Structure formats: structure tokens, C-alpha cells
PDB file of C-alpha atoms in Angstrom:
ATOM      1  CA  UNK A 161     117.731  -6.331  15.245  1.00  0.00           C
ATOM      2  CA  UNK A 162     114.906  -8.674  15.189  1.00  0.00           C
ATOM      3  CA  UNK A 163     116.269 -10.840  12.162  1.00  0.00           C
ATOM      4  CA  UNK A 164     119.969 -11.202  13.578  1.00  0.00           C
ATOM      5  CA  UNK A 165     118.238 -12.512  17.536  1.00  0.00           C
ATOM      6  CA  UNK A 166     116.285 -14.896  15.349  1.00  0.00           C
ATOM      7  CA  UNK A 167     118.883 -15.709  13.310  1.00  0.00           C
ATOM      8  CA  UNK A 168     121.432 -16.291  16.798  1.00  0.00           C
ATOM      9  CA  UNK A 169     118.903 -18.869  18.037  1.00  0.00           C
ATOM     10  CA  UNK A 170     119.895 -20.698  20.060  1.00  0.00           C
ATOM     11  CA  UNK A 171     122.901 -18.362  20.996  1.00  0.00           C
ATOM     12  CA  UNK A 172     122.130 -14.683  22.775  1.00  0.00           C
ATOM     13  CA  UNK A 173     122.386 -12.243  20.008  1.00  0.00           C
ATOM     14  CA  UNK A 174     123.552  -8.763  21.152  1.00  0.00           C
ATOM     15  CA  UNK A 175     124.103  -5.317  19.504  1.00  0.00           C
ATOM     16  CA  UNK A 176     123.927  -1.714  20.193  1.00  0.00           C
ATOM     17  CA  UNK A 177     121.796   1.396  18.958  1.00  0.00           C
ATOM     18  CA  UNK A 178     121.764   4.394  17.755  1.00  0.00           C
ATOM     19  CA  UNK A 179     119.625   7.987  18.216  1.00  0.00           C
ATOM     20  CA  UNK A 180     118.687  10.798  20.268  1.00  0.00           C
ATOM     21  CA  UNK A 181     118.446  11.151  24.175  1.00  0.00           C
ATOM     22  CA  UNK A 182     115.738  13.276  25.563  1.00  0.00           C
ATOM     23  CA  UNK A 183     112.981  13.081  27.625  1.00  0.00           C
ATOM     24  CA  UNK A 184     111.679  10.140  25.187  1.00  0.00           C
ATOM     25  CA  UNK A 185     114.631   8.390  23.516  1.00  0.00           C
ATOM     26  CA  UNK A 186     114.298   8.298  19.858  1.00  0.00           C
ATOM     27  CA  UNK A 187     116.207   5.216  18.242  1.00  0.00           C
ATOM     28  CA  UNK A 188     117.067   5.646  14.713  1.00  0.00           C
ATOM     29  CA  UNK A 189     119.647   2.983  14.012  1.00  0.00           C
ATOM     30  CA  UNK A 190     121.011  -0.386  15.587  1.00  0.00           C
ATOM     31  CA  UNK A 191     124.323  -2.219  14.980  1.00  0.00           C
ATOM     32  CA  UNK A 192     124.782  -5.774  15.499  1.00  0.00           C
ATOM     33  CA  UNK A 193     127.811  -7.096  16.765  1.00  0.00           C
ATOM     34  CA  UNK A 194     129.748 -10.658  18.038  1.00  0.00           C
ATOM     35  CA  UNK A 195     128.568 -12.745  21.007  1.00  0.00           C
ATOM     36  CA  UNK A 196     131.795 -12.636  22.473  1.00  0.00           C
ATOM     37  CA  UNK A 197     131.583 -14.935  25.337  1.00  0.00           C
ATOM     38  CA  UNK A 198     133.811 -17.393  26.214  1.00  0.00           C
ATOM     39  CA  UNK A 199     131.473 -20.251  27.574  1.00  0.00           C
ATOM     40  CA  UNK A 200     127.507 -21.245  26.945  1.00  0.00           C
ATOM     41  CA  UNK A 201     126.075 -18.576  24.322  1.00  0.00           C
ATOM     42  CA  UNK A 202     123.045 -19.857  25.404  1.00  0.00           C
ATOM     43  CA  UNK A 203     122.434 -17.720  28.524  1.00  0.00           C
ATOM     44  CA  UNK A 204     125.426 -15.356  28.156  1.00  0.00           C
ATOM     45  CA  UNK A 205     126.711 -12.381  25.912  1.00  0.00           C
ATOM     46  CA  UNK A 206     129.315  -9.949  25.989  1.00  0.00           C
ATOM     47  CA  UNK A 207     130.513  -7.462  23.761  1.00  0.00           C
ATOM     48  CA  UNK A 208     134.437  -7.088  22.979  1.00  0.00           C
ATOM     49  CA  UNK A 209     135.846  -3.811  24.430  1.00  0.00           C
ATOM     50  CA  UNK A 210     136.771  -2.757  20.228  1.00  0.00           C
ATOM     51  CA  UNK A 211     133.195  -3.498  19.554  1.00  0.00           C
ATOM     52  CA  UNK A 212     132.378  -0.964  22.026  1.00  0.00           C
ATOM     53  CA  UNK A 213     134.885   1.265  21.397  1.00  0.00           C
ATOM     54  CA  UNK A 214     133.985   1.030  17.944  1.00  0.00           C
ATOM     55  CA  UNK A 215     130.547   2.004  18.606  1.00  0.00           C
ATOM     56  CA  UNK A 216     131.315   5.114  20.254  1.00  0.00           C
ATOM     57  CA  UNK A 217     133.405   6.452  17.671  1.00  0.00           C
ATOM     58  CA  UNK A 218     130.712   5.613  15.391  1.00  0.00           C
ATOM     59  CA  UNK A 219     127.953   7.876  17.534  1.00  0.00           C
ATOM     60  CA  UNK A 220     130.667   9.995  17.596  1.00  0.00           C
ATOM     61  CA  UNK A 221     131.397  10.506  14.059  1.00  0.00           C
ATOM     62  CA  UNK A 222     128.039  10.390  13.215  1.00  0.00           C
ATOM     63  CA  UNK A 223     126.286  12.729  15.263  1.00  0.00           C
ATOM     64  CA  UNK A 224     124.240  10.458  17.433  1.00  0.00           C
ATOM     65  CA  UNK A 225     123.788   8.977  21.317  1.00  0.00           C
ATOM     66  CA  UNK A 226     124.776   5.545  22.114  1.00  0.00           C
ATOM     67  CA  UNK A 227     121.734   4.851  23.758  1.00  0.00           C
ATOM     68  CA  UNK A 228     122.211   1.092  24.643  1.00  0.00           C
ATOM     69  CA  UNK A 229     122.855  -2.120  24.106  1.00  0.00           C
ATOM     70  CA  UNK A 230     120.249  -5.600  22.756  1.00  0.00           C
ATOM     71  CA  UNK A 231     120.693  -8.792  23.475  1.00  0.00           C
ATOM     72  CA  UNK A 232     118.136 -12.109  22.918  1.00  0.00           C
ATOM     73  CA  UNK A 233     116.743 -14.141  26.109  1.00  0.00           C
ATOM     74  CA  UNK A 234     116.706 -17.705  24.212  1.00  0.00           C
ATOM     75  CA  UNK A 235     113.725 -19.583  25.241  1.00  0.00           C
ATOM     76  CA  UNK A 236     113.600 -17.611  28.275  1.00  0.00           C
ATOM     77  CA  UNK A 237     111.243 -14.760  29.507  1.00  0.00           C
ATOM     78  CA  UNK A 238     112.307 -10.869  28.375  1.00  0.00           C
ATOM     79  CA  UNK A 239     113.022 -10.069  31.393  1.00  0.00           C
ATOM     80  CA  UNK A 240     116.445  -9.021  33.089  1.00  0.00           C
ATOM     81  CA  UNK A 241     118.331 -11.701  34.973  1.00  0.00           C
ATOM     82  CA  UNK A 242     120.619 -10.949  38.267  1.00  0.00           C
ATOM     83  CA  UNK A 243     123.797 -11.311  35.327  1.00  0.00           C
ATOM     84  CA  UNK A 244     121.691  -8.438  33.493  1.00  0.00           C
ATOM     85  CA  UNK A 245     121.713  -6.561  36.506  1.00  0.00           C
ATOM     86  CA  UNK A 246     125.308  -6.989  38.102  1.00  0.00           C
ATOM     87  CA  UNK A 247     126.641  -6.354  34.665  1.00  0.00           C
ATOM     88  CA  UNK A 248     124.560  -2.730  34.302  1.00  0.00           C
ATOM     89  CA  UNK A 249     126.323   0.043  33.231  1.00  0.00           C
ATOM     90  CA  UNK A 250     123.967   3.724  34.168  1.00  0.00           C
ATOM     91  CA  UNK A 251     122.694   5.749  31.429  1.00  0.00           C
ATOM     92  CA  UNK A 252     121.937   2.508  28.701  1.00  0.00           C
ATOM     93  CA  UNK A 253     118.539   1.036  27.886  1.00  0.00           C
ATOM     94  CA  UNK A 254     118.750  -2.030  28.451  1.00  0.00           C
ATOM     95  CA  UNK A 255     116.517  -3.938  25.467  1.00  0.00           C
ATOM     96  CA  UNK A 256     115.606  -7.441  25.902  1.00  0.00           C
ATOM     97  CA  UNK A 257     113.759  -9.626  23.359  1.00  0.00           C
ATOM     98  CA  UNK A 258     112.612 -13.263  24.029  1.00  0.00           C
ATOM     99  CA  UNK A 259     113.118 -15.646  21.560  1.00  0.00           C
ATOM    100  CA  UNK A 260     111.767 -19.095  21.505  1.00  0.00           C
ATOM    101  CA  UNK A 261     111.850 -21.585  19.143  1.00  0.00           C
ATOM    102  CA  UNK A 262     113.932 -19.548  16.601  1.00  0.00           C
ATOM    103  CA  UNK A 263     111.037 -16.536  17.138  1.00  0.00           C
ATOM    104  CA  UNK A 264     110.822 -13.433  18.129  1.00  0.00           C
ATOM    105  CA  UNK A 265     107.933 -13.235  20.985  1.00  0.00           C
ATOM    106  CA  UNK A 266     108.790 -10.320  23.338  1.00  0.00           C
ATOM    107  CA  UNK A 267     110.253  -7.234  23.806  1.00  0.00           C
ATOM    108  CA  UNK A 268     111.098  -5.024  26.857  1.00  0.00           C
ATOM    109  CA  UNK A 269     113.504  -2.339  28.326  1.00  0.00           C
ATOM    110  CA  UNK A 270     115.204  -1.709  31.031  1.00  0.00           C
ATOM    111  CA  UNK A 271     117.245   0.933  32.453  1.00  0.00           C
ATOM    112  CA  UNK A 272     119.591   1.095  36.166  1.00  0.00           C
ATOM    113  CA  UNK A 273     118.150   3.183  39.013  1.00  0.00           C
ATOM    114  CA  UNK A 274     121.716   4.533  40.279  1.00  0.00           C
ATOM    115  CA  UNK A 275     120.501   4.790  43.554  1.00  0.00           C
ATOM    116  CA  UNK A 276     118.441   1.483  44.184  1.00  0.00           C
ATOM    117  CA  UNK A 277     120.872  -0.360  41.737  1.00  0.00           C
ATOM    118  CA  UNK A 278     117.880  -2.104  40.387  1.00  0.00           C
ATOM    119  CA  UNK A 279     116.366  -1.908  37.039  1.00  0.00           C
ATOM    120  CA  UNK A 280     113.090   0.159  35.701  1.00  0.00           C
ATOM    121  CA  UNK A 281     111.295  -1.149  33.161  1.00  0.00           C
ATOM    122  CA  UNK A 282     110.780   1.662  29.895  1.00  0.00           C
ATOM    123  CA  UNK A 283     107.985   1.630  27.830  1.00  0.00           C
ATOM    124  CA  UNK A 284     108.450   1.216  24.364  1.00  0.00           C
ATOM    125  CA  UNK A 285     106.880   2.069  21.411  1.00  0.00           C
ATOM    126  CA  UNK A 286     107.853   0.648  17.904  1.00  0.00           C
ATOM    127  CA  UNK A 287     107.097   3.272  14.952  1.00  0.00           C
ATOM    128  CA  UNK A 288     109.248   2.077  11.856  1.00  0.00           C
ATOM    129  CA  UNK A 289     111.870  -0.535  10.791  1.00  0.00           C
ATOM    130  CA  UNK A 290     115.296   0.299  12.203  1.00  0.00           C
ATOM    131  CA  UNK A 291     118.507   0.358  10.116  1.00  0.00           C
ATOM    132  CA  UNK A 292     120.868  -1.918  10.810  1.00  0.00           C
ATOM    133  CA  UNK A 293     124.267  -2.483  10.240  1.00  0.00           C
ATOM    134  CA  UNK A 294     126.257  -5.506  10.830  1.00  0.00           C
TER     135      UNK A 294
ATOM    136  CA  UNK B 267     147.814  16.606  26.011  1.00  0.00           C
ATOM    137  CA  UNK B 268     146.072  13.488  24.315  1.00  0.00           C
ATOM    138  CA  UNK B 269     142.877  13.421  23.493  1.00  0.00           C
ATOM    139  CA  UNK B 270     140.386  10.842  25.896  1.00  0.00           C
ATOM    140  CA  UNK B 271     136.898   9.356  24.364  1.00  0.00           C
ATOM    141  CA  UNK B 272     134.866   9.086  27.780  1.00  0.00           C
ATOM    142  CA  UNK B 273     131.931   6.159  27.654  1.00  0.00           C
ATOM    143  CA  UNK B 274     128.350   7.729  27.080  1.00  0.00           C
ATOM    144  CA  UNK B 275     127.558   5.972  30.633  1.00  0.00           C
ATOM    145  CA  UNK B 276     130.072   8.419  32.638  1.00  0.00           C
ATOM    146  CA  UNK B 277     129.792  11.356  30.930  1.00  0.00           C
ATOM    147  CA  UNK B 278     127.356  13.069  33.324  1.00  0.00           C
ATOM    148  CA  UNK B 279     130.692  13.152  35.382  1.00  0.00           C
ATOM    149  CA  UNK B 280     132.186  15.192  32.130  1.00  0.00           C
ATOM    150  CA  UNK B 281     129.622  17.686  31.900  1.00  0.00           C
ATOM    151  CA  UNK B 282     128.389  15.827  29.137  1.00  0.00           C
ATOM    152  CA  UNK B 283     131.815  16.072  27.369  1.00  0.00           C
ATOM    153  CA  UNK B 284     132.137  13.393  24.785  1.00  0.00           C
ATOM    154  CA  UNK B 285     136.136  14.007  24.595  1.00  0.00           C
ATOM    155  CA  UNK B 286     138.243  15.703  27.235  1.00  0.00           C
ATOM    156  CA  UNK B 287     141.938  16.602  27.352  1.00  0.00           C
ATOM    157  CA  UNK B 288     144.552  14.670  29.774  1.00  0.00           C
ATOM    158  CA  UNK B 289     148.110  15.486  30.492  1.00  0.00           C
ATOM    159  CA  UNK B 290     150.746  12.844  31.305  1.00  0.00           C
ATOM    160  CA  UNK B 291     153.813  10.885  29.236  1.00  0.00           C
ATOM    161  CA  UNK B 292     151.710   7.617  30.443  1.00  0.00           C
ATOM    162  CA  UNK B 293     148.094   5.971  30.000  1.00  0.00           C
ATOM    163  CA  UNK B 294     147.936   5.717  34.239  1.00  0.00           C
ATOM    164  CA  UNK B 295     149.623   9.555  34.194  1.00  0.00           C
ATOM    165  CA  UNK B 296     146.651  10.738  31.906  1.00  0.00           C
ATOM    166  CA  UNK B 297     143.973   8.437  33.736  1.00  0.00           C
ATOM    167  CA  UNK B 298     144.894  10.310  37.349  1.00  0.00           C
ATOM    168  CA  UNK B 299     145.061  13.900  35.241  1.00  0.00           C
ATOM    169  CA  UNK B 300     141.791  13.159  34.568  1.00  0.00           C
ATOM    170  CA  UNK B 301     140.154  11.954  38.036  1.00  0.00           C
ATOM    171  CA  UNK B 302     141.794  15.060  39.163  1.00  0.00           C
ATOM    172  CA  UNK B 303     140.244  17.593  37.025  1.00  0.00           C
ATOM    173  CA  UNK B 304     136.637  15.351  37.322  1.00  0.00           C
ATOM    174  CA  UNK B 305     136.824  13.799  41.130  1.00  0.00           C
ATOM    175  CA  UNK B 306     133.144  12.473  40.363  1.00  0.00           C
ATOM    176  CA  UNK B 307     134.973  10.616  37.692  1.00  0.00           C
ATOM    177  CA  UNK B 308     137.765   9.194  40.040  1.00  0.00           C
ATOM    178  CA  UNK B 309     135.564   6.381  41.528  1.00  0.00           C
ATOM    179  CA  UNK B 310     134.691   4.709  38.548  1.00  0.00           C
ATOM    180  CA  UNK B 311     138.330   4.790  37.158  1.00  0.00           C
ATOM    181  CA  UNK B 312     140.722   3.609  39.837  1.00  0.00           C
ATOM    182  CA  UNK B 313     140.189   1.398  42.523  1.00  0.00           C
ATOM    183  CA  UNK B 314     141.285   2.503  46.259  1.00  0.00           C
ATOM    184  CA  UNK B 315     144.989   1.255  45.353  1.00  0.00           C
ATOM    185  CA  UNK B 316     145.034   4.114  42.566  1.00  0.00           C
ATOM    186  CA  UNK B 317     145.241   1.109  39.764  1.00  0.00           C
ATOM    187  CA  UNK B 318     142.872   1.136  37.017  1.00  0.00           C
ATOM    188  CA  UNK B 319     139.831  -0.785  37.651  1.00  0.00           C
ATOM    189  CA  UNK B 320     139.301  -4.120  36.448  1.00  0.00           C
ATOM    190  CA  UNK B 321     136.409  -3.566  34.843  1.00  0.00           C
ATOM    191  CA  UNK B 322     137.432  -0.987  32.440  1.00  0.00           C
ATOM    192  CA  UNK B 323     139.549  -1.351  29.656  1.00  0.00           C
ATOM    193  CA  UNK B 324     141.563   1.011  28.349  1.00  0.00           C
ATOM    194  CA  UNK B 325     142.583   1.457  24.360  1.00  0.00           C
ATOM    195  CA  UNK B 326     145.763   3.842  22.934  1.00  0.00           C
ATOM    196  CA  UNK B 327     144.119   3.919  19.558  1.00  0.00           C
ATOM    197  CA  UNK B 328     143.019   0.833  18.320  1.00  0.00           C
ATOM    198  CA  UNK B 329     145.208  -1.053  20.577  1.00  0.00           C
ATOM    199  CA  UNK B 330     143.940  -2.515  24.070  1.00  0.00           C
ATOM    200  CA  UNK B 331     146.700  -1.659  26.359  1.00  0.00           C
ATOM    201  CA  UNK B 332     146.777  -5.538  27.609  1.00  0.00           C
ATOM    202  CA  UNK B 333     148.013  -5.801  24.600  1.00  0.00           C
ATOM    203  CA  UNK B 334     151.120  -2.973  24.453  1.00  0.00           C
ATOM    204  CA  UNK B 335     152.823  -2.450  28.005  1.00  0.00           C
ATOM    205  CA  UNK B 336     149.042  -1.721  30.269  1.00  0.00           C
ATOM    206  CA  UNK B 337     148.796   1.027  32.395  1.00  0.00           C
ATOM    207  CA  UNK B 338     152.642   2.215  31.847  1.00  0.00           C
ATOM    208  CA  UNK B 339     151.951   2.406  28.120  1.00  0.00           C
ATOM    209  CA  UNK B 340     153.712   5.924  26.577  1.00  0.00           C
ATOM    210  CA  UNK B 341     151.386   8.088  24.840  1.00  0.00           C
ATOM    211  CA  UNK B 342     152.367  11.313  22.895  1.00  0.00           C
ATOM    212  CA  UNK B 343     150.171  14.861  22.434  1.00  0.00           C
ATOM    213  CA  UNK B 344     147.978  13.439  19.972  1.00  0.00           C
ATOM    214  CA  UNK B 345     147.162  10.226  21.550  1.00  0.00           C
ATOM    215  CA  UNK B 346     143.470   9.191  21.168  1.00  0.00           C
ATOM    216  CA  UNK B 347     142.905   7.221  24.399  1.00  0.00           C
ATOM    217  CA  UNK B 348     139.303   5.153  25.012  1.00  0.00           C
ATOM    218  CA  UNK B 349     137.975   3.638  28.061  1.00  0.00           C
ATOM    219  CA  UNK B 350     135.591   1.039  27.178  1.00  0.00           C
ATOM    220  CA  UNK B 351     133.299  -0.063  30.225  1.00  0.00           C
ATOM    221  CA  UNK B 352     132.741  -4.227  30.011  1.00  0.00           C
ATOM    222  CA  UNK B 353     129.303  -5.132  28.561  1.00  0.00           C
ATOM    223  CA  UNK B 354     127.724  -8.352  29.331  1.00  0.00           C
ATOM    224  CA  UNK B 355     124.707  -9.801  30.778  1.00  0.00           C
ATOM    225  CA  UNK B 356     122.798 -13.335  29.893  1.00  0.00           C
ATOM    226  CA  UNK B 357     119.303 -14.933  30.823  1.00  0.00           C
ATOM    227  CA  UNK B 358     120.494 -16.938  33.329  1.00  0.00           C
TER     228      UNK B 358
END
């Protein structure tokens, strides 16, 4: 996840991931997909609708949650923007990572209150090195 | 029936159901079989003009339905169909 946002600089990088839901949410795997965005890369991403089909049939098949979706903030703050929040779907984390420079600096996410349609921020805890598939 | 993949974001409106059965000869026939058998589910389907919102796309196996004949596109008993909600977002 972390090389492939470096590696997009200066272009958002996005993807989606992979685990369990519960109480805590447990990611065990992350899959990187296309910057799809017709327009400046720099401060927008969007996935295809196959890539995201894709990616269900993948949890699917395989037994996990699609728990959400990653995307890079070049040289800006990790913080959702008001495109971030109109574009919110419920149930997804929403994990943004700041990258300046070409490197990684932070990490945060985010998930929709249905009912205030704004965002909560979730903590996050980083345990071991994700697979990832691209 | 054909078979429909609901989006992990809607399927508190599916009991949690990850795939659901729909009846109808057509995508929009299937789509309104399956508002009506999950009204919570209506909303974020079809807009107040029963058409299917713009926002979602819809796939007949791996084909996006933009692509074959939209929402009057024929599907058969064993017709996989996805709905895809549109993912974006940017920093600013």
C-alpha cells in the first residue's frame, strides 16, 4: 500500500482492502488498483466500476470483508476533503495517507456517520506488513 | 431467477446477504424485484422516476450494461448481476 502511494507521486494512488469486520476491523490484505480519473490525478481518484466489482468477487471468493478503500493526499494533509466526503459510500474505512515529496508521512481513517453525513476519524493501529496484490 | 452481488456498503439493507435472488426477463425488471422484496434497499437503487440511479452502475457479468442495451438489458436464470456503487474522492 505504502510502496504503490509512493510510487503514484505525484498522482493519488488508490486501492482497496481486505479482512474481517467486527468490533475492531482486522485488515489482512490490500489490492491496488488504477487511478481512473479523467482529469488532474493530482487531487482526484476514482476507481472503475470492474475494479470494484472485481474486488467484491474477490472478498467473495475468498472468504473476506471489503472493508474499504486507500487513496494518497499528494503533498497535502491526510485528512478528508469535501470531494472525500460527497463521494462517501457507508460502511467503508476510509484510509488516507499523505505523501509529500515522493514520501509517505501520514496516515489516518475515516468512516461516514449515516446520520450527520460527516466523517469520524478511526484509530489505527499498524501490527504487520500487509499483502498486496496489484 | 438470476443471481445479484449486492455492494458490502448496502448490505445492512440485505440482512447482511452478500447475494440475493431477483426475478424479471430484464436488468430494471430484476432491480424493482429486488427494492420490492428489500424497500430499505429501494432508495439507494432508483431515483423517484423509478430509473436506476446515476450513481450506480450496474454489470450482467462482466459487462457494464452502458455497454449492452442499459437498464432494458435481457438476462436469463443464471444471470450474475453486480451493482457497483461509484468510488472517488481527491484532496482537493
Amino acid at each position: 500500500m505504502n510502496e504503490h502511494l509512493e510510487a503514484s507521486f505525484p498522482y493519488e494512488g488508490c486501492g482497496f482492502f481486505f479482512g474481517k469486520d467486527g468490533e475492531t476491523r482486522e485488515i489482512t490484505e490490500a489490492y491496488v488498483v488504477n487511478n481512473s480519473k479523467d482529469g488532474d490525478q493530482r487531487r482526484r481518484f476514482e476507481i472503475s466500476a470492474l475494479d470494484y466489482m472485481k474486488a467484491e468477487q474477490y472478498a467473495l471468493k475468498n472468504g473476506l470483508d471489503l472493508l474499504g478503500v486507500f487513496h494518497s493526499h499528494p503533498n497535502h494533509p491526510a485528512l478528508p476533503s469535501v470531494h472525500d466526503l460527497k463521494q462517501a459510500v457507508p460502511f467503508f474505512s476510509y484510509i488516507i495517507k499523505s505523501v509529500y515529496d515522493g514520501e509517505l508521512r501520514d496516515t489516518t481513517s475515516w468512516r461516514l456517520n449515516e446520520e450527520t453525513a460527516e466523517f469520524e476519524e478511526e484509530q489505527v493501529e499498524i501490527e504487520h506488513s500487509l499483502l498486496v496484490y496489484s | 431467477m438470476s443471481k445479484v452481488i449486492i455492494p458490502t456498503p448496502l448490505r445492512k439493507f440485505t440482512n447482511q446477504e452478500a447475494t440475493v435472488e431477483a426475478a424479471g426477463g430484464t436488468v430494471l425488471e430484476a432491480v424493482n424485484d429486488l427494492a420490492g422484496q428489500y424497500p430499505a434497499l429501494s432508495k439507494h437503487l432508483l431515483d423517484d422516476g423509478g430509473n436506476i440511479r446515476s450513481f450506480i452502475r450496474i454489470f450482467v457479468g462482466d459487462e457494464d450494461i452502458i455497454s449492452l442495451d442499459k437498464e432494458a438489458t435481457k438476462i436469463e436464470n443464471d444471470t450474475v448481476i453486480s451493482i457497483v456503487p461509484a468510488i472517488a474522492g481527491g484532496s482537493m
